[in-house]
PDB file of C-alpha atoms in Angstrom:
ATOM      1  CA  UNK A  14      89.268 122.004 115.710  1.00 94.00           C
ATOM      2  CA  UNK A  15      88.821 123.853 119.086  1.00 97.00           C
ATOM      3  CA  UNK A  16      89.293 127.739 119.060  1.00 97.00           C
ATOM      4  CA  UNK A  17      88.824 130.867 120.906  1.00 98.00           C
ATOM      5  CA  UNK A  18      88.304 133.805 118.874  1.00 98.00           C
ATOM      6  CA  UNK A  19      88.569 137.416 120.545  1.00 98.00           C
ATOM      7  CA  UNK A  20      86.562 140.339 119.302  1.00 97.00           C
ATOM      8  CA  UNK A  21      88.617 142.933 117.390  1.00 97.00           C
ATOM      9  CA  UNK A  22      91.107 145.756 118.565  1.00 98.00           C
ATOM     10  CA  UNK A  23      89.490 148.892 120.217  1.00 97.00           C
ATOM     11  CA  UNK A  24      90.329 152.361 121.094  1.00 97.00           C
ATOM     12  CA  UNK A  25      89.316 153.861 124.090  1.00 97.00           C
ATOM     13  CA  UNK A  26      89.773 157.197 126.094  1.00 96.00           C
ATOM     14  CA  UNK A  27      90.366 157.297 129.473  1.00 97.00           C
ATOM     15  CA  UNK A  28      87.564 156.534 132.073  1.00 97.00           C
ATOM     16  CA  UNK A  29      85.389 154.431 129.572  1.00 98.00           C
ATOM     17  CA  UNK A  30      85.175 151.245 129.449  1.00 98.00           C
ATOM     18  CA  UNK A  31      86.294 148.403 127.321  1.00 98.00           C
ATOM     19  CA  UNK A  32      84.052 145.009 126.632  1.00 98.00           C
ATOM     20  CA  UNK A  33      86.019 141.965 124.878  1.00 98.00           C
ATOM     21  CA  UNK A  34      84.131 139.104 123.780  1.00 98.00           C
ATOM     22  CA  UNK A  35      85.693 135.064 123.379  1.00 98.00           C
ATOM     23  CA  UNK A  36      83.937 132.784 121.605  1.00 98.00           C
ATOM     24  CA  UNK A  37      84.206 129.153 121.965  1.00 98.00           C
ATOM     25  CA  UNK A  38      84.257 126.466 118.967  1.00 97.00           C
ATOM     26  CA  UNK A  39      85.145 122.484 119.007  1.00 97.00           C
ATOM     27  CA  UNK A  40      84.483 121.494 122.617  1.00 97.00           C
ATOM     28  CA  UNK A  41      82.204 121.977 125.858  1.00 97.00           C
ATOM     29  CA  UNK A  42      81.766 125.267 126.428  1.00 96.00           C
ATOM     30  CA  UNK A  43      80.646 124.506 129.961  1.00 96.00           C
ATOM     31  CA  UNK A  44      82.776 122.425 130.501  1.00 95.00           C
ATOM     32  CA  UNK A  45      86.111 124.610 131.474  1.00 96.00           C
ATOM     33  CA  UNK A  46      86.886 127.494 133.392  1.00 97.00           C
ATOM     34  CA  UNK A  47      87.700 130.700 131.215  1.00 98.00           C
ATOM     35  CA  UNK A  48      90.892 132.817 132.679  1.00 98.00           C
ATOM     36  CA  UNK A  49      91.749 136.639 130.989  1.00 98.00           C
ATOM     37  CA  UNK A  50      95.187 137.746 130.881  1.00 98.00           C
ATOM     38  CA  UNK A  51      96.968 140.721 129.480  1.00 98.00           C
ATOM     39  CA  UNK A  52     100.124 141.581 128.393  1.00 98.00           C
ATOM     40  CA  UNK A  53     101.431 145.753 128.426  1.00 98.00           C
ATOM     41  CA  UNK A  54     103.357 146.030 125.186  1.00 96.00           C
ATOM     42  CA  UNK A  55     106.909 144.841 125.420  1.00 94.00           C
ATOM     43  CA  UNK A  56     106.065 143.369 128.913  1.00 96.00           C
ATOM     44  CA  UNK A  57     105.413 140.120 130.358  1.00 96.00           C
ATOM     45  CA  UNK A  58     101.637 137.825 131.389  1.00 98.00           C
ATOM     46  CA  UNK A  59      99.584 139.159 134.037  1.00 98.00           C
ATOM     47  CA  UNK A  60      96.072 137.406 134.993  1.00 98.00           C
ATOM     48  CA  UNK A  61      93.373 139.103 135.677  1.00 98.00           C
ATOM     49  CA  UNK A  62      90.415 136.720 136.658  1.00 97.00           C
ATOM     50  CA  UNK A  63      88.647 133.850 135.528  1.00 97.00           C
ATOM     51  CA  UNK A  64      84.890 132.663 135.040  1.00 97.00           C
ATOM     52  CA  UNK A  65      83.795 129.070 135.585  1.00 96.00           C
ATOM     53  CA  UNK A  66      81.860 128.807 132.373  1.00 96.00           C
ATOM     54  CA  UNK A  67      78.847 126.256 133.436  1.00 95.00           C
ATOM     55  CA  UNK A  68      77.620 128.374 136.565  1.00 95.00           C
ATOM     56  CA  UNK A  69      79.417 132.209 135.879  1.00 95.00           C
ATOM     57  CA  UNK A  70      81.161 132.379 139.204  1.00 96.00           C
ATOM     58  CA  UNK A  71      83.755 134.445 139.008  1.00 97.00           C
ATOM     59  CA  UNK A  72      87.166 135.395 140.484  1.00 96.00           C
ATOM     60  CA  UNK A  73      89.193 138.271 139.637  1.00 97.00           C
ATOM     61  CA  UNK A  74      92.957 139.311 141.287  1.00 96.00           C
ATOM     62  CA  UNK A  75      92.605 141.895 143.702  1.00 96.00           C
ATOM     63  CA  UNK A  76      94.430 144.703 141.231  1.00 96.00           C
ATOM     64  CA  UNK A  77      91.494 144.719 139.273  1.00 97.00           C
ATOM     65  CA  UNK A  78      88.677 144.369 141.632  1.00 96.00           C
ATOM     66  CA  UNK A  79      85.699 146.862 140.845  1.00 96.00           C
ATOM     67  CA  UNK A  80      86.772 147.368 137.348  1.00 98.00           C
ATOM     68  CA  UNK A  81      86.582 144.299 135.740  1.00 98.00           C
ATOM     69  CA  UNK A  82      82.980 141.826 135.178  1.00 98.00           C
ATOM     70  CA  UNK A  83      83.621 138.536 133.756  1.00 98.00           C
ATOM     71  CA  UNK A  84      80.242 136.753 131.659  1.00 98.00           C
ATOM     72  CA  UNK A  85      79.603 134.218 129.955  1.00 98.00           C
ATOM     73  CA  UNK A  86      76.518 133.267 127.343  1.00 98.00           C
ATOM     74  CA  UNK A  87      76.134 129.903 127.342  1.00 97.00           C
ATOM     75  CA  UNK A  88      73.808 129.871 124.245  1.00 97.00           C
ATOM     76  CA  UNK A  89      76.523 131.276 122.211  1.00 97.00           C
ATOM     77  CA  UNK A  90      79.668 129.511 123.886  1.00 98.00           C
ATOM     78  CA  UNK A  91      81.316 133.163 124.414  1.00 98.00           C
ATOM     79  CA  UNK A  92      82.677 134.766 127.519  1.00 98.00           C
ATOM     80  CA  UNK A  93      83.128 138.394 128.005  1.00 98.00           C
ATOM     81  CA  UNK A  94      85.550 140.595 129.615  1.00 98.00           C
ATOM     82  CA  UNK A  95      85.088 144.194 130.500  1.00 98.00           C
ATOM     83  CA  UNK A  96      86.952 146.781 131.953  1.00 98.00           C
ATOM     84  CA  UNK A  97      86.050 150.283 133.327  1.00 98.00           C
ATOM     85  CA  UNK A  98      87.399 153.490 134.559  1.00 98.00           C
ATOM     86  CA  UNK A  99      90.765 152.457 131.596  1.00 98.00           C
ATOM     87  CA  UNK A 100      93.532 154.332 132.293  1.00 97.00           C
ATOM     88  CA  UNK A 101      96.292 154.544 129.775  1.00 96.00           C
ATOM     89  CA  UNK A 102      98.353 151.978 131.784  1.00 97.00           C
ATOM     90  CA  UNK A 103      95.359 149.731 130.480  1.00 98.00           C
ATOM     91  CA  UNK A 104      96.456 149.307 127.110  1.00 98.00           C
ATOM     92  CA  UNK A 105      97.841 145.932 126.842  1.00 98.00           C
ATOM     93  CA  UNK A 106      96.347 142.624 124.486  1.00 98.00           C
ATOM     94  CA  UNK A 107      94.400 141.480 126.335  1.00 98.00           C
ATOM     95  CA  UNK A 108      93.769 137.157 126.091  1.00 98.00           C
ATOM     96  CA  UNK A 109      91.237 134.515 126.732  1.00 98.00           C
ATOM     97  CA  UNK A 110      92.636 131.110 127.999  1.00 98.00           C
ATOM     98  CA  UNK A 111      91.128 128.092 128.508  1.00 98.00           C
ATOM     99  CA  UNK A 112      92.052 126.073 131.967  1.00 96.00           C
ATOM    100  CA  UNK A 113      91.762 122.107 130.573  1.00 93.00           C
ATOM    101  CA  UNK A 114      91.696 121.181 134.190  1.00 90.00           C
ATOM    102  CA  UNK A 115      94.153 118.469 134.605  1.00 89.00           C
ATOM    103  CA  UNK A 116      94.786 119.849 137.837  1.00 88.00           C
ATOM    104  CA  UNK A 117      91.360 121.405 139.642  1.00 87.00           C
ATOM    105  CA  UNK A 118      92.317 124.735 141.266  1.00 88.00           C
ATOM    106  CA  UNK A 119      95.934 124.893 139.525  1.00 94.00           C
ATOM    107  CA  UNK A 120      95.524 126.421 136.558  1.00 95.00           C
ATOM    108  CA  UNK A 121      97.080 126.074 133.117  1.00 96.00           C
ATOM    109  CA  UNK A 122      96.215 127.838 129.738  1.00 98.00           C
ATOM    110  CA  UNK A 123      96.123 124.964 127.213  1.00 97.00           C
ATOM    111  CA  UNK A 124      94.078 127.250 124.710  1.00 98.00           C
ATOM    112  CA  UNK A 125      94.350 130.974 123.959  1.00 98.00           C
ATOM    113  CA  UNK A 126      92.448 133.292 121.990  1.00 98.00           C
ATOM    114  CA  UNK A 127      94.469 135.460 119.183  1.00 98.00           C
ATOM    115  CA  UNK A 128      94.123 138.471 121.631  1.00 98.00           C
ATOM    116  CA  UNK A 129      92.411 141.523 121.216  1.00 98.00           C
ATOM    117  CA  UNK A 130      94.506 144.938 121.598  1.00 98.00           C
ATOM    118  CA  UNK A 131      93.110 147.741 124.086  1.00 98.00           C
ATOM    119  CA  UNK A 132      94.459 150.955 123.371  1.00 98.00           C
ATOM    120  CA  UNK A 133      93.476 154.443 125.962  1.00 98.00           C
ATOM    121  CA  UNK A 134      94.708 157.324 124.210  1.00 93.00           C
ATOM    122  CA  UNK A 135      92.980 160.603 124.421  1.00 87.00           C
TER     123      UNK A 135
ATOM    124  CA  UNK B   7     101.009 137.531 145.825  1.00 93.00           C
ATOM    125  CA  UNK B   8     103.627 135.063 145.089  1.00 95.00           C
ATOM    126  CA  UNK B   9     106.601 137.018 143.297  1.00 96.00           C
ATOM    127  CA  UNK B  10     108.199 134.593 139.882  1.00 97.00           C
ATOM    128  CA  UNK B  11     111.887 135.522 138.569  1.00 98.00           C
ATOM    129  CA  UNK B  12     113.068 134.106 135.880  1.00 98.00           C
ATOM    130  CA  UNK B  13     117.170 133.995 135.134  1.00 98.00           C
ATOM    131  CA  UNK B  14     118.334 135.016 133.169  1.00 97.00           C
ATOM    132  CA  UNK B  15     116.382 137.628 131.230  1.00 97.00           C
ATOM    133  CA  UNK B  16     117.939 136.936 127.521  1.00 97.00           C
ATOM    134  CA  UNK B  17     120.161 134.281 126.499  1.00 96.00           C
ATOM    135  CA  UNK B  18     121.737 133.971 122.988  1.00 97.00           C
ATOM    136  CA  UNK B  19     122.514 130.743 121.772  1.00 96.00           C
ATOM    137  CA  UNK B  20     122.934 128.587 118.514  1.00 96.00           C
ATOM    138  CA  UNK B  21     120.849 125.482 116.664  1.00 96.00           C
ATOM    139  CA  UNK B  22     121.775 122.873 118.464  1.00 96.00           C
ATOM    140  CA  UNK B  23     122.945 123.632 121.959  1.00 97.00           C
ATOM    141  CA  UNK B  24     120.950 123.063 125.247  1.00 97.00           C
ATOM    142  CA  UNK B  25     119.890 125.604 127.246  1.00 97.00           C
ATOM    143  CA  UNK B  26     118.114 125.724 130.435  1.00 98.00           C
ATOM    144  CA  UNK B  27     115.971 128.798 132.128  1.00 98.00           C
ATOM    145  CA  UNK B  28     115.248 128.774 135.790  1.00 98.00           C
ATOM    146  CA  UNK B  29     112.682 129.553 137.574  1.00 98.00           C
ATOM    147  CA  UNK B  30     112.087 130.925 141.478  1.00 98.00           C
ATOM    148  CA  UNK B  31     109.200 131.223 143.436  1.00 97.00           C
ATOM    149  CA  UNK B  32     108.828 133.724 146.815  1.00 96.00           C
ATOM    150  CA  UNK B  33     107.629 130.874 148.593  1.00 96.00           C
ATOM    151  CA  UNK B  34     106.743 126.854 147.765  1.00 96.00           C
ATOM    152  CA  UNK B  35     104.348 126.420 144.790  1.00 96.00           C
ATOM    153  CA  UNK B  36     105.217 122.415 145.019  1.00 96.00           C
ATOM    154  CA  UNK B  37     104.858 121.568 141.813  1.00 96.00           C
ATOM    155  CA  UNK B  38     102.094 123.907 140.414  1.00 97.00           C
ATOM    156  CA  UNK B  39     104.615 125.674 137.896  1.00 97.00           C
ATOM    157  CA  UNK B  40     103.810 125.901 134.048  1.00 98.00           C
ATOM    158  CA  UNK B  41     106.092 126.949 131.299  1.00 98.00           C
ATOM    159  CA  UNK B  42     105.345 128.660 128.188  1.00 98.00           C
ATOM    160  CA  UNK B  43     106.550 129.548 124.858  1.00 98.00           C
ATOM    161  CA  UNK B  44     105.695 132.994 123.400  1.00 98.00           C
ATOM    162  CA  UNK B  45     106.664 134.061 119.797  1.00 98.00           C
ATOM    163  CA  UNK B  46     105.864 137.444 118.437  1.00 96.00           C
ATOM    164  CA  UNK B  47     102.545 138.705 117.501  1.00 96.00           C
ATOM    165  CA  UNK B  48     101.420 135.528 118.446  1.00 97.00           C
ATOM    166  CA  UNK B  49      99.902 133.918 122.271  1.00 98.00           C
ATOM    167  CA  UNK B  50     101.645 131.607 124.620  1.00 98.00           C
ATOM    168  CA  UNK B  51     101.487 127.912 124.150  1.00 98.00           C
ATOM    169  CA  UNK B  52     101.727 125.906 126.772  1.00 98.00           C
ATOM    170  CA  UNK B  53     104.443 123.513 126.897  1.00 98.00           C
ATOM    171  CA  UNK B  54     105.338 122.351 130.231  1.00 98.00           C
ATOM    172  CA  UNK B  55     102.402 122.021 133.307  1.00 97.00           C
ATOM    173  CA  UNK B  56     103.027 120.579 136.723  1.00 96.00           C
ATOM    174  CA  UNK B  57     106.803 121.237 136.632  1.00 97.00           C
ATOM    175  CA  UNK B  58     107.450 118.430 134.739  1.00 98.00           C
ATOM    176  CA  UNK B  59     104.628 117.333 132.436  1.00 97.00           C
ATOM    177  CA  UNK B  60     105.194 117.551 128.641  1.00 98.00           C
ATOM    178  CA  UNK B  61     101.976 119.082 127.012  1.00 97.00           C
ATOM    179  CA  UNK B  62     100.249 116.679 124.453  1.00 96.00           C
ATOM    180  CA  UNK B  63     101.823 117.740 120.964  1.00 97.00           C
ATOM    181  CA  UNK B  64     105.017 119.751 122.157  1.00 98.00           C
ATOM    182  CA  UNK B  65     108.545 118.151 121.176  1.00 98.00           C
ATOM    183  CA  UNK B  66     110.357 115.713 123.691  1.00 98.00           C
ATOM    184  CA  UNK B  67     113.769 118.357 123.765  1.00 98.00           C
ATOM    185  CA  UNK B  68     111.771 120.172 126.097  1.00 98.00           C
ATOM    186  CA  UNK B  69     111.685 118.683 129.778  1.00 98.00           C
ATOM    187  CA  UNK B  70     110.749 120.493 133.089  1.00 98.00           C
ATOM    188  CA  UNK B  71     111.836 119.866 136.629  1.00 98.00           C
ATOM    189  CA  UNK B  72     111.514 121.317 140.513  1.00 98.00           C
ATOM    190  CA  UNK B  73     109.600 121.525 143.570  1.00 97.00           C
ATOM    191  CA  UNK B  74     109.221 124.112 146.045  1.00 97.00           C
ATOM    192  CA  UNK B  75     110.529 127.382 145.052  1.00 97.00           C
ATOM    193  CA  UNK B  76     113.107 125.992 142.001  1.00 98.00           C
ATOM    194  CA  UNK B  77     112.151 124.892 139.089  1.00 98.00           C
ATOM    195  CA  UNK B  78     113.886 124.454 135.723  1.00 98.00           C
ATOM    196  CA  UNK B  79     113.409 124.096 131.895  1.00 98.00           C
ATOM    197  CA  UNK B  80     115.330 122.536 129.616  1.00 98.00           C
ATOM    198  CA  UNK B  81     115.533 122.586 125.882  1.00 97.00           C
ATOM    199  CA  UNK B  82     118.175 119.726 124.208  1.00 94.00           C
ATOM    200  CA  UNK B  83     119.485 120.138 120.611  1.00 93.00           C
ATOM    201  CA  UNK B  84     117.623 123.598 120.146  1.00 96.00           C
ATOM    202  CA  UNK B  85     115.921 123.846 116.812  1.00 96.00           C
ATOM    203  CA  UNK B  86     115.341 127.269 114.674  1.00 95.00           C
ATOM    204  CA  UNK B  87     112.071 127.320 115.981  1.00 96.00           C
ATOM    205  CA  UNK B  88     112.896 127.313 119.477  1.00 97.00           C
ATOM    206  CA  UNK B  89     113.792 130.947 119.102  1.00 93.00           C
ATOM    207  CA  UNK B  90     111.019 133.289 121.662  1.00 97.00           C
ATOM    208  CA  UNK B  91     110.231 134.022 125.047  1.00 98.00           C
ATOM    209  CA  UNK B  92     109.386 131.390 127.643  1.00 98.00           C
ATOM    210  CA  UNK B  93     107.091 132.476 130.813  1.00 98.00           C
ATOM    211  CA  UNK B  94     107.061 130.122 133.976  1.00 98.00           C
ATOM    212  CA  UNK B  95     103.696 131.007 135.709  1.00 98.00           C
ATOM    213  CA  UNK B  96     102.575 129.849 139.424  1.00 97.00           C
ATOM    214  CA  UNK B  97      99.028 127.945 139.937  1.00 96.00           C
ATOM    215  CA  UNK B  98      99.635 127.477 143.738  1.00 92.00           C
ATOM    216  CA  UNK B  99      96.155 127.607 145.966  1.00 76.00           C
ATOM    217  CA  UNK B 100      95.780 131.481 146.030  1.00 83.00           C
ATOM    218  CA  UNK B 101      95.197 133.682 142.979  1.00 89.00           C
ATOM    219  CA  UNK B 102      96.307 135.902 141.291  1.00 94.00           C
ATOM    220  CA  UNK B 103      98.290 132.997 139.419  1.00 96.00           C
ATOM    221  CA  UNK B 104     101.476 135.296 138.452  1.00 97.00           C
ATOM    222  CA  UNK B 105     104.329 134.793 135.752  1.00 98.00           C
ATOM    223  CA  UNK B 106     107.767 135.451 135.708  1.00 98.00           C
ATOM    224  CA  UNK B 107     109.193 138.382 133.250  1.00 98.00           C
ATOM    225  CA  UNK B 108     110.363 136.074 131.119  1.00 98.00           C
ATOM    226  CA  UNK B 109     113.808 134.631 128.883  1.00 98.00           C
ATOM    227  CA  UNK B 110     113.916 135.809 125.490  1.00 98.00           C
ATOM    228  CA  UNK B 111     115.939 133.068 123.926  1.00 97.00           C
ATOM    229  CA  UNK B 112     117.882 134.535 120.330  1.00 95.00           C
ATOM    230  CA  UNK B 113     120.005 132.997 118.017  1.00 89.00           C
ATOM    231  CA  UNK B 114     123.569 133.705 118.382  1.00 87.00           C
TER     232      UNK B 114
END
């Protein structure tokens, strides 16, 4: 069975930072790129950035450029995402998604994590 | 960034119609549009990729179709689980890949 299993809900306050963890079970680790999304309560999908799992390049989306670091530990199949400087218009669930590549360069999410829920709240 | 609306934003409907959710892109994605199926609590699935490809697993009632900037999906004979939201996301050249603010499909 192939899986991606997020690290548990946190609470933050504002201006710290937030480090979610995705571990991989079932299949190549290194073999797939590794996107994060999140999703604002009651709202819809945004992407954030994605991490191509064999050599840890990374992209992110321009929103969230110099507060986000995407890694990856290869000896443990898990990617990380973290986020600093959160603001309270950072808490959202935030997901892992697996790219299966069908298409190089047009990504799809064929696997998700369960999500992991990001609350800033003073 | 590419903008996505979906139409319409909720649609009621009853076990066994057919319903169908579009889809627009700000400008031509050819056919690098995904569909998904959200239920609460719970992540997307994936059930549609490249406009028109059904994803390994998910039932034949759904179907996809479009190019360019118009894209469609279609659910026949709708079932009781059918009942959530459905995202259409872009995975044209450029990131950020964006979704639309997708159809929350109830049961009339």
């Amino acid at each position: 069975q192939v899986h991606l299993v997020q690290s548990g809900a946190e609470v933050t306050n504002p201006g710290a930072s937030v480090k979610v963890s995705c571990k991989a079970s079932g299949y190549s680790f290194t073999g797939y790129y590794l996107h994060w999304l999140r999703q604002a309560p009651g709202q819809g999908l945004e992407w954030m950035g994605c991490i191509k799992s064999r050599s840890g390049a990374t992209s992110y989306a321009q929103k969230f450029q110099g507060r986000v670091t995407m890694t990856r530990d290869t000896s443990i199949s898990t990617a990380y995402m973290e986020l600093s400087g959160l603001r309270s218009d950072d808490t959202a669930v935030y997901y892992c998604a697996r790219d299966p590549g069908y298409t190089l360069g047009h990504p799809m999410y064929d696997l998700w994590g369960q999500g992991s829920l990001v609350t800033v709240s003073s | 960034d590419i903008q996505m609306t979906q139409s319409p934003s909720s649609l009621s409907a009853s076990v066994g119609d057919r319903v169908t959710i579009t889809c627009r892109a700000s400008q031509s994605i050819y056919s690098y549009l995904n569909w998904y199926q959200q239920k609460p609590g719970k992540a997307p699935k994936l059930l549609i990729y490249g406009a028109s490809n059904l994803q390994s697993g998910v039932p034949a009632r759904f179907s996809g179709s479009g190019s360019g900037t118009d894209f469609t999906l279609t659910i026949t004979s709708l079932q009781p689980e059918d009942f959530a939201t459905y995202y259409c996301q872009q995975s044209s050249s450029t990131p950020p890949y964006t979704f639309g603010q997708g159809t929350s499909l109830e049961i009339k």
